[in-house]
Coordinates of C-alpha atoms in Angstrom, one line a residue:
M960 CA 38.7 134.4 207.5
P961 CA 36.2 133.4 204.7
R962 CA 35.0 129.8 204.7
W963 CA 36.2 129.2 201.1
L964 CA 39.8 130.3 201.8
P965 CA 41.1 126.8 203.3
R966 CA 39.5 125.0 200.3
A967 CA 41.1 127.4 197.9
V968 CA 44.5 127.0 199.5
V969 CA 44.2 123.2 199.6
L970 CA 43.1 123.3 196.0
V971 CA 46.1 125.4 194.9
L972 CA 48.5 123.3 196.8
A973 CA 47.0 120.0 195.2
L974 CA 47.3 121.6 191.5
I975 CA 51.0 122.6 192.3
A976 CA 51.6 119.1 193.6
C977 CA 50.0 117.5 190.6
F978 CA 52.0 119.8 188.2
Q979 CA 55.2 118.8 189.9
L980 CA 54.4 115.2 189.9
G981 CA 53.5 115.3 186.2
S982 CA 56.6 117.2 185.3
W983 CA 58.7 114.7 187.1
A984 CA 57.1 111.8 185.4
F985 CA 57.4 113.4 182.0
H986 CA 61.2 114.0 182.5
Q987 CA 61.5 110.4 183.7
L988 CA 59.7 109.1 180.6
I989 CA 61.1 111.4 177.9
G990 CA 63.3 108.5 176.7
F991 CA 60.4 106.1 176.6
L992 CA 58.1 108.6 174.9
T993 CA 60.8 109.4 172.3
N994 CA 61.1 105.6 171.4
I995 CA 57.2 105.5 171.0
L996 CA 57.5 108.4 168.6
I997 CA 60.1 106.7 166.6
A998 CA 58.1 103.4 166.5
F999 CA 55.0 105.3 165.5
F1000 CA 56.7 106.9 162.5
L1001 CA 58.5 103.4 161.6
A1002 CA 55.0 101.9 161.5
L1003 CA 53.6 104.7 159.3
A1004 CA 56.5 104.1 156.9
I1005 CA 55.8 100.5 156.5
E1006 CA 52.2 100.7 156.5
P1007 CA 51.7 101.0 152.6
A1008 CA 53.7 97.7 152.2
V1009 CA 51.9 95.9 154.9
A1010 CA 48.4 97.2 153.7
R1011 CA 49.3 96.2 150.1
M1012 CA 50.1 92.6 151.3
A1013 CA 47.2 92.3 153.5
A1014 CA 44.8 93.3 150.6
R1015 CA 46.1 90.2 148.8
G1016 CA 44.8 88.0 151.6
M1017 CA 47.9 87.8 153.9
R1018 CA 47.4 88.3 157.6
R1019 CA 48.7 91.8 158.8
G1020 CA 50.9 90.0 161.5
L1021 CA 52.6 87.9 158.9
A1022 CA 53.0 90.8 156.5
T1023 CA 54.5 92.9 159.3
F1024 CA 57.0 90.2 160.1
L1025 CA 57.9 89.8 156.4
V1026 CA 58.6 93.4 156.0
F1027 CA 60.6 93.6 159.3
L1028 CA 62.6 90.6 158.1
A1029 CA 63.6 92.3 154.9
V1030 CA 64.6 95.4 156.7
F1031 CA 66.8 93.4 159.1
V1032 CA 68.4 91.4 156.4
A1033 CA 69.3 94.8 154.4
T1034 CA 70.6 96.3 157.5
A1035 CA 72.7 93.3 158.5
G1036 CA 74.1 93.0 155.0
F1037 CA 75.0 96.6 155.0
L1038 CA 76.8 96.5 158.3
T1039 CA 78.5 93.3 157.2
L1040 CA 79.9 94.9 154.1
L1041 CA 80.9 98.2 156.1
G1042 CA 82.4 96.1 158.9
S1043 CA 84.5 94.0 156.5
M1044 CA 85.7 97.3 154.8
L1045 CA 86.7 99.0 158.1
A1046 CA 88.3 95.7 159.3
G1047 CA 90.4 95.4 156.0
Q1048 CA 91.6 99.1 156.2
I1049 CA 92.4 98.9 159.9
V1050 CA 94.6 95.7 159.2
D1051 CA 96.4 97.5 156.2
M1052 CA 96.9 100.5 158.4
V1053 CA 98.4 98.3 161.2
E1054 CA 100.7 96.4 158.9
G1055 CA 101.8 99.6 157.0
F1056 CA 102.3 101.6 160.1
P1057 CA 106.0 100.8 160.5
H1058 CA 106.7 101.8 157.0
T1059 CA 104.8 105.0 157.2
L1060 CA 106.5 105.9 160.6
D1061 CA 110.0 105.2 159.0
S1062 CA 109.3 107.5 156.0
V1063 CA 108.1 110.3 158.3
I1064 CA 111.1 109.9 160.6
D1065 CA 113.4 109.9 157.5
S1066 CA 111.8 113.0 156.2
I1067 CA 112.2 114.9 159.7
N1068 CA 115.9 113.8 159.9
R1069 CA 116.6 115.2 156.5
T1070 CA 114.7 118.4 156.9
F1071 CA 115.9 119.3 160.5
H1072 CA 119.2 117.5 160.5
T1073 CA 118.2 115.3 163.4
E1074 CA 119.0 111.6 164.4
L1075 CA 115.6 110.3 165.4
S1076 CA 115.2 106.5 165.5
R1077 CA 111.9 104.5 165.4
L1078 CA 113.0 102.2 168.2
E1079 CA 113.7 105.1 170.5
I1080 CA 110.5 106.7 169.8
Q1081 CA 108.6 103.6 170.4
D1082 CA 110.4 102.9 173.6
S1083 CA 109.7 106.4 174.9
M1084 CA 106.0 106.0 173.8
L1085 CA 105.5 102.7 175.7
H1086 CA 107.1 104.1 178.9
S1087 CA 105.2 107.4 178.8
D1088 CA 102.8 108.3 181.7
W1089 CA 100.1 109.5 179.4
L1090 CA 100.0 106.2 177.6
Q1091 CA 99.7 104.1 180.9
K1092 CA 96.9 106.5 182.1
Y1093 CA 95.2 106.1 178.8
V1094 CA 95.4 102.3 179.1
Q1095 CA 94.0 102.5 182.7
N1096 CA 91.1 104.8 181.8
S1097 CA 90.2 102.5 178.8
A1098 CA 90.3 99.5 181.0
S1099 CA 88.0 101.3 183.5
G1100 CA 85.8 102.4 180.7
V1101 CA 85.0 99.1 179.3
L1102 CA 82.0 98.7 181.7
D1103 CA 80.6 102.1 180.5
V1104 CA 80.9 101.0 176.9
S1105 CA 79.2 97.6 177.6
A1106 CA 76.3 99.3 179.5
T1107 CA 75.9 102.0 176.5
V1108 CA 75.9 99.0 174.1
L1109 CA 73.2 97.1 176.2
G1110 CA 71.3 100.2 176.5
G1111 CA 71.3 100.8 172.8
L1112 CA 70.2 97.2 172.0
F1113 CA 67.3 97.5 174.5
K1114 CA 66.3 100.8 173.0
L1115 CA 66.3 99.2 169.5
L1116 CA 64.2 96.1 170.8
T1117 CA 61.7 98.6 172.4
I1118 CA 61.3 100.5 169.1
G1119 CA 61.1 97.3 167.1
L1120 CA 58.4 95.7 169.3
F1121 CA 56.3 99.0 169.4
S1122 CA 56.6 99.6 165.7
F1123 CA 55.5 95.9 165.0
Y1124 CA 52.5 96.3 167.2
F1125 CA 51.5 99.6 165.6
A1126 CA 51.8 98.2 162.2
A1127 CA 50.3 94.9 162.8
D1128 CA 47.4 96.3 164.8
G1129 CA 46.9 99.5 162.8
P1130 CA 43.2 99.0 162.1
R1131 CA 42.4 98.0 165.6
L1132 CA 44.5 101.0 166.9
R1133 CA 42.5 103.4 164.7
R1134 CA 39.1 101.9 165.9
A1135 CA 40.0 102.2 169.5
L1136 CA 41.2 105.7 169.0
C1137 CA 38.1 106.9 166.9
S1138 CA 35.7 105.1 169.4
V1139 CA 36.3 107.7 172.2
L1140 CA 35.8 110.6 169.7
P1141 CA 32.5 112.0 168.5
P1142 CA 31.2 111.1 165.1
A1143 CA 32.1 114.5 163.6
K1144 CA 35.7 114.2 164.7
Q1145 CA 36.2 110.5 163.6
S1146 CA 36.4 111.3 159.9
E1147 CA 39.0 114.1 160.6
V1148 CA 41.3 111.8 162.5
L1149 CA 41.0 109.0 159.9
R1150 CA 42.0 111.6 157.2
A1151 CA 44.8 112.9 159.2
W1152 CA 46.1 109.3 159.7
E1153 CA 45.8 108.6 155.9
I1154 CA 47.7 111.8 155.2
A1155 CA 50.4 110.7 157.6
V1156 CA 50.8 107.3 156.3
A1157 CA 51.0 108.6 152.6
K1158 CA 53.6 111.2 153.4
T1159 CA 55.8 109.2 155.7
G1160 CA 55.7 106.2 153.4
G1161 CA 56.3 108.3 150.4
Y1162 CA 59.2 110.0 152.0
L1163 CA 60.8 106.6 152.9
Y1164 CA 60.3 105.1 149.5
S1165 CA 61.4 108.0 147.5
R1166 CA 64.6 108.3 149.7
G1167 CA 65.2 104.5 149.2
L1168 CA 64.9 104.9 145.3
M1169 CA 67.2 107.8 145.4
A1170 CA 69.7 105.9 147.6
L1171 CA 69.6 103.0 145.2
I1172 CA 70.3 105.2 142.1
S1173 CA 73.1 107.0 144.0
G1174 CA 74.6 103.8 145.0
I1175 CA 74.6 102.5 141.5
A1176 CA 76.1 105.6 140.2
H1177 CA 78.8 105.8 142.7
Y1178 CA 79.5 102.1 142.3
I1179 CA 80.3 102.6 138.6
V1180 CA 82.6 105.4 139.3
F1181 CA 84.4 103.3 142.1
V1182 CA 85.0 100.4 139.8
I1183 CA 86.2 102.7 137.0
L1184 CA 88.8 104.3 139.5
D1185 CA 89.6 100.9 140.9
V1186 CA 88.7 101.9 144.4
P1187 CA 88.7 99.1 146.9
Y1188 CA 85.7 97.9 148.6
A1189 CA 83.4 99.5 145.8
P1190 CA 80.1 97.8 146.9
A1191 CA 80.5 98.7 150.5
L1192 CA 81.3 102.3 149.7
A1193 CA 78.5 102.6 147.2
V1194 CA 76.1 101.4 149.8
W1195 CA 77.5 103.8 152.4
V1196 CA 77.2 106.7 150.0
G1197 CA 73.6 105.8 149.0
L1198 CA 72.2 105.3 152.5
V1199 CA 74.0 108.1 154.4
S1200 CA 73.6 110.8 151.7
Q1201 CA 69.8 110.2 151.7
F1202 CA 68.8 109.3 155.2
I1203 CA 70.9 111.8 157.2
P1204 CA 69.6 115.3 156.5
T1205 CA 71.7 118.3 155.7
I1206 CA 75.1 116.9 156.4
G1207 CA 74.6 113.4 155.0
T1208 CA 76.2 114.2 151.6
Y1209 CA 79.4 115.4 153.2
L1210 CA 79.8 112.3 155.6
A1211 CA 78.9 110.1 152.6
G1212 CA 81.7 111.6 150.4
A1213 CA 84.3 111.9 152.9
L1214 CA 84.8 108.0 153.5
P1215 CA 85.3 107.2 149.7
M1216 CA 87.7 110.1 149.3
L1217 CA 89.9 108.9 152.1
I1218 CA 89.9 105.4 150.6
A1219 CA 90.6 106.7 147.1
F1220 CA 93.4 108.8 148.5
T1221 CA 95.3 105.6 149.6
V1222 CA 95.1 104.5 146.0
N1223 CA 96.1 107.7 144.3
P1224 CA 95.7 111.3 145.6
W1225 CA 94.1 112.4 142.3
Y1226 CA 91.5 109.7 142.5
A1227 CA 90.3 111.5 145.6
L1228 CA 89.8 114.7 143.6
Y1229 CA 88.0 112.8 141.0
V1230 CA 85.7 111.3 143.7
L1231 CA 85.0 114.8 145.0
G1232 CA 84.2 116.1 141.7
F1233 CA 81.9 113.4 140.9
V1234 CA 80.1 113.6 144.2
V1235 CA 79.5 117.4 143.7
I1236 CA 78.1 116.9 140.2
Y1237 CA 76.0 114.1 141.1
Q1238 CA 74.6 116.2 144.1
Q1239 CA 73.7 118.9 141.7
F1240 CA 71.9 116.4 139.3
E1241 CA 70.0 115.0 142.2
N1242 CA 68.9 118.3 143.7
Y1243 CA 67.7 119.9 140.5
V1244 CA 66.7 116.8 138.3
L1245 CA 66.1 113.7 140.2
Q1246 CA 64.8 114.8 143.5
P1247 CA 62.0 117.1 142.2
K1248 CA 60.6 114.3 139.9
L1249 CA 60.6 111.6 142.7
T1250 CA 59.3 113.8 145.5
S1251 CA 56.7 115.9 143.7
K1252 CA 53.9 113.5 144.5
T1253 CA 55.2 112.3 148.0
V1254 CA 57.0 115.0 150.1
D1255 CA 56.8 118.2 148.1
I1256 CA 58.0 120.9 150.4
H1257 CA 60.3 123.9 150.0
P1258 CA 64.0 123.4 150.5
A1259 CA 64.2 126.1 153.0
V1260 CA 61.2 124.8 154.9
A1261 CA 63.0 121.3 155.0
F1262 CA 66.2 122.8 156.3
G1263 CA 64.4 124.7 159.0
S1264 CA 62.3 121.8 160.0
V1265 CA 65.5 119.6 160.4
I1266 CA 67.2 122.5 162.4
A1267 CA 64.0 122.6 164.7
G1268 CA 63.8 118.8 165.0
T1269 CA 67.5 118.6 166.0
A1270 CA 66.9 121.3 168.6
L1271 CA 64.0 119.4 170.0
L1272 CA 64.9 115.7 169.9
G1273 CA 68.5 115.5 168.6
A1274 CA 69.1 113.0 165.8
V1275 CA 65.8 111.5 166.2
G1276 CA 64.1 114.8 165.4
A1277 CA 66.2 115.4 162.4
L1278 CA 65.1 112.2 161.0
I1279 CA 61.5 112.6 161.4
A1280 CA 61.2 116.4 160.9
I1281 CA 60.8 116.2 157.2
P1282 CA 57.9 113.8 157.2
A1283 CA 56.2 115.4 160.1
V1284 CA 56.3 118.8 158.4
A1285 CA 55.1 117.2 155.0
T1286 CA 52.2 115.7 157.0
L1287 CA 51.4 119.1 158.6
Q1288 CA 51.6 120.8 155.2
A1289 CA 49.4 118.3 153.6
F1290 CA 46.8 118.5 156.3
L1291 CA 46.7 122.2 156.2
G1292 CA 46.5 122.1 152.5
A1293 CA 43.4 120.0 152.8
Y1294 CA 41.5 122.1 155.3
V1295 CA 42.9 125.8 154.6
K1296 CA 41.0 127.5 152.1
R1297 CA 43.1 129.4 149.5
Y1298 CA 42.0 132.3 147.3
E1299 CA 43.4 133.3 143.9
L1300 CA 45.2 136.8 143.8
T1301 CA 43.8 139.3 141.6
G1302 CA 44.6 142.8 140.4
A1303 CA 47.5 144.8 142.1
A1304 CA 48.0 142.1 144.6
A1305 CA 48.9 139.6 141.9
E1306 CA 51.3 141.9 140.2
E1307 CA 53.1 142.6 143.6
A1308 CA 53.2 139.0 144.4
S1309 CA 54.7 138.0 141.0
G1310 CA 57.3 140.7 141.3
A1311 CA 56.1 143.0 138.7
T1312 CA 56.0 146.7 139.5
P1313 CA 52.5 148.1 139.2
R1314 CA 51.9 150.8 136.7
R1315 CA 51.2 154.2 138.2
R1316 CA 49.3 157.0 136.4
V1317 CA 51.4 160.1 136.0
R1318 CA 49.4 163.3 136.1
L1319 CA 50.6 166.0 133.7
P1320 CA 50.4 169.7 134.7
R1321 CA 47.8 171.7 132.9
L1322 CA 49.0 174.2 130.3
R1323 CA 47.5 177.7 130.6

């Protein structure tokens, strides 16, 4: 046996063991790494505001705290408006449920010539086996719901804490990162960092401005139609339609349509028509002007990036896909050299058919 064979076997086994250990550790820490990624993008998003306040003489820690406080107050206000709207709708539905059930039973009795009674239906439902099983399963699932809520709160706390540190200690973090790189690579890293900050912050602020415009426009329509909870619905439409990619518009328009349907069925059609018209105005007029200098990417590329981000990281990937692709596109645009098309290539790229010379036969 060669003398190097035992060492080679030991080395191969050690490499396999290290790979298995690294794979196990990565799968165990995937949730934590995802939270770190979200915190990093949040820190990039608020970096322009923090840097602007720090340039005026304010400490970065205090500036970051004020930005987080503003975000927290806005989020709490939105949840309060939405919670009051949902609570009011639930109370109205519970109070009107007996009347609705009576009208449904009367309609069934007239149509099918039956003699159903609401009291009999209620008594049969209360004594049914499936309802008792549902109550038992709900009681046993209270602990699972509580654990899920506590886990979500802990995840939000982790993301908020790391994003605060990333934003407050941004310059120190960049210096620490560049200190382990050679001088030739330090400028490249700083340039990529600046591009990421500009694109992520620009994406967030442009979406916020479009959400404000959308909320004001829909609020005016809701007030004209006398739809209840107009402020909460306007905030809902503005935020959901802008910050949930691809399906946000449909989710945002569904809730106002349901609320308007309870007032007048025609109002639901009016709301649907306005949502469709405003969406066209936003796609072809408002969005190109607001995002031309911040996140100017092709709609097909944006849609594909959202699909890829969802496949990789779920809802988190869908949210950070567009700023990540915009950053990559800007970085490639800064370093990839482009050449102007000339001659036949320019004609073919523009869609024009190049002229071909036709040789006529000679006459003898």
